[in-house]
Amino acid sequence: MSMLRKFSIHIIALIFCSLTPTLLVVAYFIIGAFFTSSLDSVGQQLLSMSMFITFVAAGHAIILGLPTSIIVKCYMGFTYKVAALCGFLVGFLPIAIFTWPLQYGLGSSSTINGVQTLVNGIPTMAGWLSYIQGAVIFGFLGLVSALVYNYLIIVQEHPNKQINKDT
């Protein structure tokens, strides 16, 4: 396989894995809007949100995901299980670090939907659960994107290989 073909396969896989979180989030919001009868007000918000999600996902895929997959491939096989774990960590760790709740001053307080999440700069149990839930959602999006990336790489590099094996 030529170097140019291999490079183009990785670029195409990166594009698709960058679009995966966007498609999942847009589907989630369209389904939610359908059940709450507010489809009219969602259109413009989805467009701007889609561009932002795609940009952030592409950054994660290129800056964190691609180097991770290259490093892991040097030491072990990049199987679906390894791809899922790496994708989860690439999605989870940056948001977990940047939204760490112990960075506020002692006088800070916060509520979400009327539930106290931060009291005098200290997160409540609801605050910790909200923090973990948000980070896990990003981790899940990374996991799915990494599986898409790995699938596309395997299918393009080894077209006759069976996909149902843990490759």
Tab-separated table of C-alpha atoms in Angstrom, residues 14-160:
chain	number	residue	atom	x	y	z
A	14	LEU	CA	-10.247	11.346	11.052
A	15	ILE	CA	-12.954	13.303	9.217
A	16	PHE	CA	-15.559	10.632	9.928
A	17	CYS	CA	-14.557	10.251	13.566
A	18	SER	CA	-14.780	14.059	13.921
A	19	LEU	CA	-18.310	14.040	12.519
A	20	THR	CA	-19.482	11.165	14.733
A	21	PRO	CA	-20.005	13.208	17.953
A	22	THR	CA	-21.805	15.881	15.941
A	23	LEU	CA	-24.222	13.347	14.491
A	24	LEU	CA	-24.868	11.767	17.894
A	25	VAL	CA	-25.514	15.094	19.640
A	26	VAL	CA	-27.690	16.423	16.799
A	27	ALA	CA	-29.730	13.195	16.807
A	28	TYR	CA	-30.145	13.472	20.581
A	29	PHE	CA	-31.397	17.061	20.349
A	30	ILE	CA	-33.703	16.404	17.389
A	31	ILE	CA	-35.283	13.449	19.194
A	32	GLY	CA	-35.649	15.559	22.348
A	33	ALA	CA	-37.151	18.462	20.401
A	34	PHE	CA	-39.535	16.102	18.622
A	35	PHE	CA	-40.948	14.882	21.922
A	36	THR	CA	-41.215	18.390	23.397
A	37	SER	CA	-42.750	19.907	20.226
A	38	SER	CA	-40.087	22.598	19.901
A	39	LEU	CA	-38.565	21.653	16.539
A	40	ASP	CA	-39.030	25.188	15.154
A	41	SER	CA	-36.624	26.819	17.590
A	42	VAL	CA	-33.937	24.159	17.338
A	43	GLY	CA	-32.763	24.629	13.721
A	44	GLN	CA	-30.403	27.604	14.046
A	45	GLN	CA	-29.107	26.397	17.413
A	46	LEU	CA	-28.282	22.984	15.941
A	47	LEU	CA	-26.363	24.537	13.057
A	48	SER	CA	-24.095	26.651	15.250
A	49	MET	CA	-23.760	23.863	17.820
A	50	SER	CA	-22.872	21.365	15.066
A	51	MET	CA	-20.024	23.522	13.795
A	52	PHE	CA	-18.653	23.951	17.312
A	53	ILE	CA	-18.906	20.230	18.134
A	54	THR	CA	-17.230	19.263	14.850
A	55	PHE	CA	-14.392	21.738	15.477
A	56	VAL	CA	-13.812	20.471	19.034
A	57	ALA	CA	-14.060	16.825	17.954
A	58	ALA	CA	-11.584	17.398	15.108
A	59	GLY	CA	-9.183	19.018	17.561
A	60	HIS	CA	-9.473	16.079	19.922
A	61	ALA	CA	-9.035	13.599	17.071
A	62	ILE	CA	-5.989	15.301	15.550
A	63	ILE	CA	-4.209	16.666	18.633
A	64	LEU	CA	-4.945	13.844	21.098
A	65	GLY	CA	-6.442	10.854	19.287
A	66	LEU	CA	-4.036	10.432	16.377
A	67	PRO	CA	-0.859	10.616	18.503
A	68	THR	CA	-2.446	8.228	21.016
A	69	SER	CA	-3.240	5.686	18.302
A	70	ILE	CA	0.270	5.981	16.832
A	71	ILE	CA	1.917	5.511	20.240
A	72	VAL	CA	-0.342	2.591	21.166
A	73	LYS	CA	0.269	0.902	17.781
A	74	CYS	CA	4.023	0.986	18.516
A	75	TYR	CA	3.560	-1.047	21.708
A	76	MET	CA	0.543	-3.262	21.052
A	77	GLY	CA	-2.224	-3.945	18.586
A	78	PHE	CA	-4.825	-1.205	18.238
A	79	THR	CA	-7.821	-3.518	18.750
A	80	TYR	CA	-11.408	-2.388	19.219
A	81	LYS	CA	-11.052	-2.749	22.986
A	82	VAL	CA	-7.897	-0.640	23.052
A	83	ALA	CA	-9.468	1.890	20.671
A	84	ALA	CA	-12.541	2.151	22.899
A	85	LEU	CA	-10.441	2.710	26.022
A	86	CYS	CA	-8.170	5.256	24.341
A	87	GLY	CA	-11.150	7.064	22.805
A	88	PHE	CA	-12.905	7.242	26.157
A	89	LEU	CA	-9.793	8.658	27.833
A	90	VAL	CA	-9.177	11.183	25.020
A	91	GLY	CA	-12.755	12.418	25.381
A	92	PHE	CA	-12.927	12.189	29.180
A	93	LEU	CA	-9.606	13.542	30.486
A	94	PRO	CA	-9.474	17.021	28.869
A	95	ILE	CA	-12.988	17.987	29.952
A	96	ALA	CA	-12.452	16.429	33.387
A	97	ILE	CA	-9.301	18.510	33.859
A	98	PHE	CA	-10.717	21.787	32.535
A	99	THR	CA	-13.984	21.564	34.483
A	100	TRP	CA	-12.445	20.391	37.769
A	101	PRO	CA	-14.808	21.757	40.445
A	102	LEU	CA	-12.196	22.594	43.114
A	103	GLN	CA	-10.988	25.787	41.444
A	104	TYR	CA	-13.524	28.220	42.886
A	105	GLY	CA	-13.138	30.638	45.793
A	106	LEU	CA	-14.585	30.074	49.254
A	107	GLY	CA	-17.482	32.470	48.681
A	108	SER	CA	-18.649	30.774	45.466
A	109	SER	CA	-22.012	29.067	45.214
A	110	SER	CA	-23.836	27.516	42.285
A	111	THR	CA	-27.135	25.834	41.492
A	112	ILE	CA	-28.348	23.822	38.508
A	113	ASN	CA	-32.127	23.692	38.073
A	114	GLY	CA	-32.543	24.766	41.683
A	115	VAL	CA	-30.187	22.092	43.072
A	116	GLN	CA	-27.126	23.348	44.958
A	117	THR	CA	-23.966	22.084	43.278
A	118	LEU	CA	-21.421	24.347	44.970
A	119	VAL	CA	-21.629	25.802	48.484
A	120	ASN	CA	-18.877	28.141	49.728
A	121	GLY	CA	-16.514	26.889	47.025
A	122	ILE	CA	-17.018	23.207	47.912
A	123	PRO	CA	-18.912	20.892	45.530
A	124	THR	CA	-21.942	19.081	46.912
A	125	MET	CA	-22.760	15.466	46.007
A	126	ALA	CA	-25.026	16.805	43.251
A	127	GLY	CA	-22.094	18.910	42.030
A	128	TRP	CA	-19.763	15.916	41.873
A	129	LEU	CA	-22.402	13.828	40.075
A	130	SER	CA	-22.976	16.622	37.559
A	131	TYR	CA	-19.211	16.915	37.007
A	132	ILE	CA	-18.771	13.161	36.495
A	133	GLN	CA	-21.831	12.925	34.250
A	134	GLY	CA	-20.544	15.676	31.965
A	135	ALA	CA	-17.083	14.145	31.692
A	136	VAL	CA	-18.493	10.652	31.037
A	137	ILE	CA	-20.655	12.002	28.194
A	138	PHE	CA	-17.532	13.412	26.530
A	139	GLY	CA	-15.775	10.103	27.189
A	140	PHE	CA	-18.618	8.207	25.509
A	141	LEU	CA	-18.418	10.468	22.446
A	142	GLY	CA	-14.670	9.822	22.292
A	143	LEU	CA	-15.229	6.077	22.638
A	144	VAL	CA	-17.692	5.955	19.734
A	145	SER	CA	-15.445	8.152	17.581
A	146	ALA	CA	-12.420	5.945	18.241
A	147	LEU	CA	-14.406	2.856	17.272
A	148	VAL	CA	-15.462	4.553	14.014
A	149	TYR	CA	-11.838	5.525	13.324
A	150	ASN	CA	-10.556	2.015	14.059
A	151	TYR	CA	-13.282	0.397	11.954
A	152	LEU	CA	-12.542	2.610	8.950
A	153	ILE	CA	-8.797	2.006	9.207
A	154	ILE	CA	-9.257	-1.775	9.389
A	155	VAL	CA	-11.783	-1.877	6.538
A	156	GLN	CA	-9.610	0.257	4.252
A	157	GLU	CA	-6.230	-1.281	5.078
A	158	HIS	CA	-7.472	-4.889	5.141
A	159	PRO	CA	-10.627	-5.078	2.984
A	160	ASN	CA	-10.868	-8.896	3.143
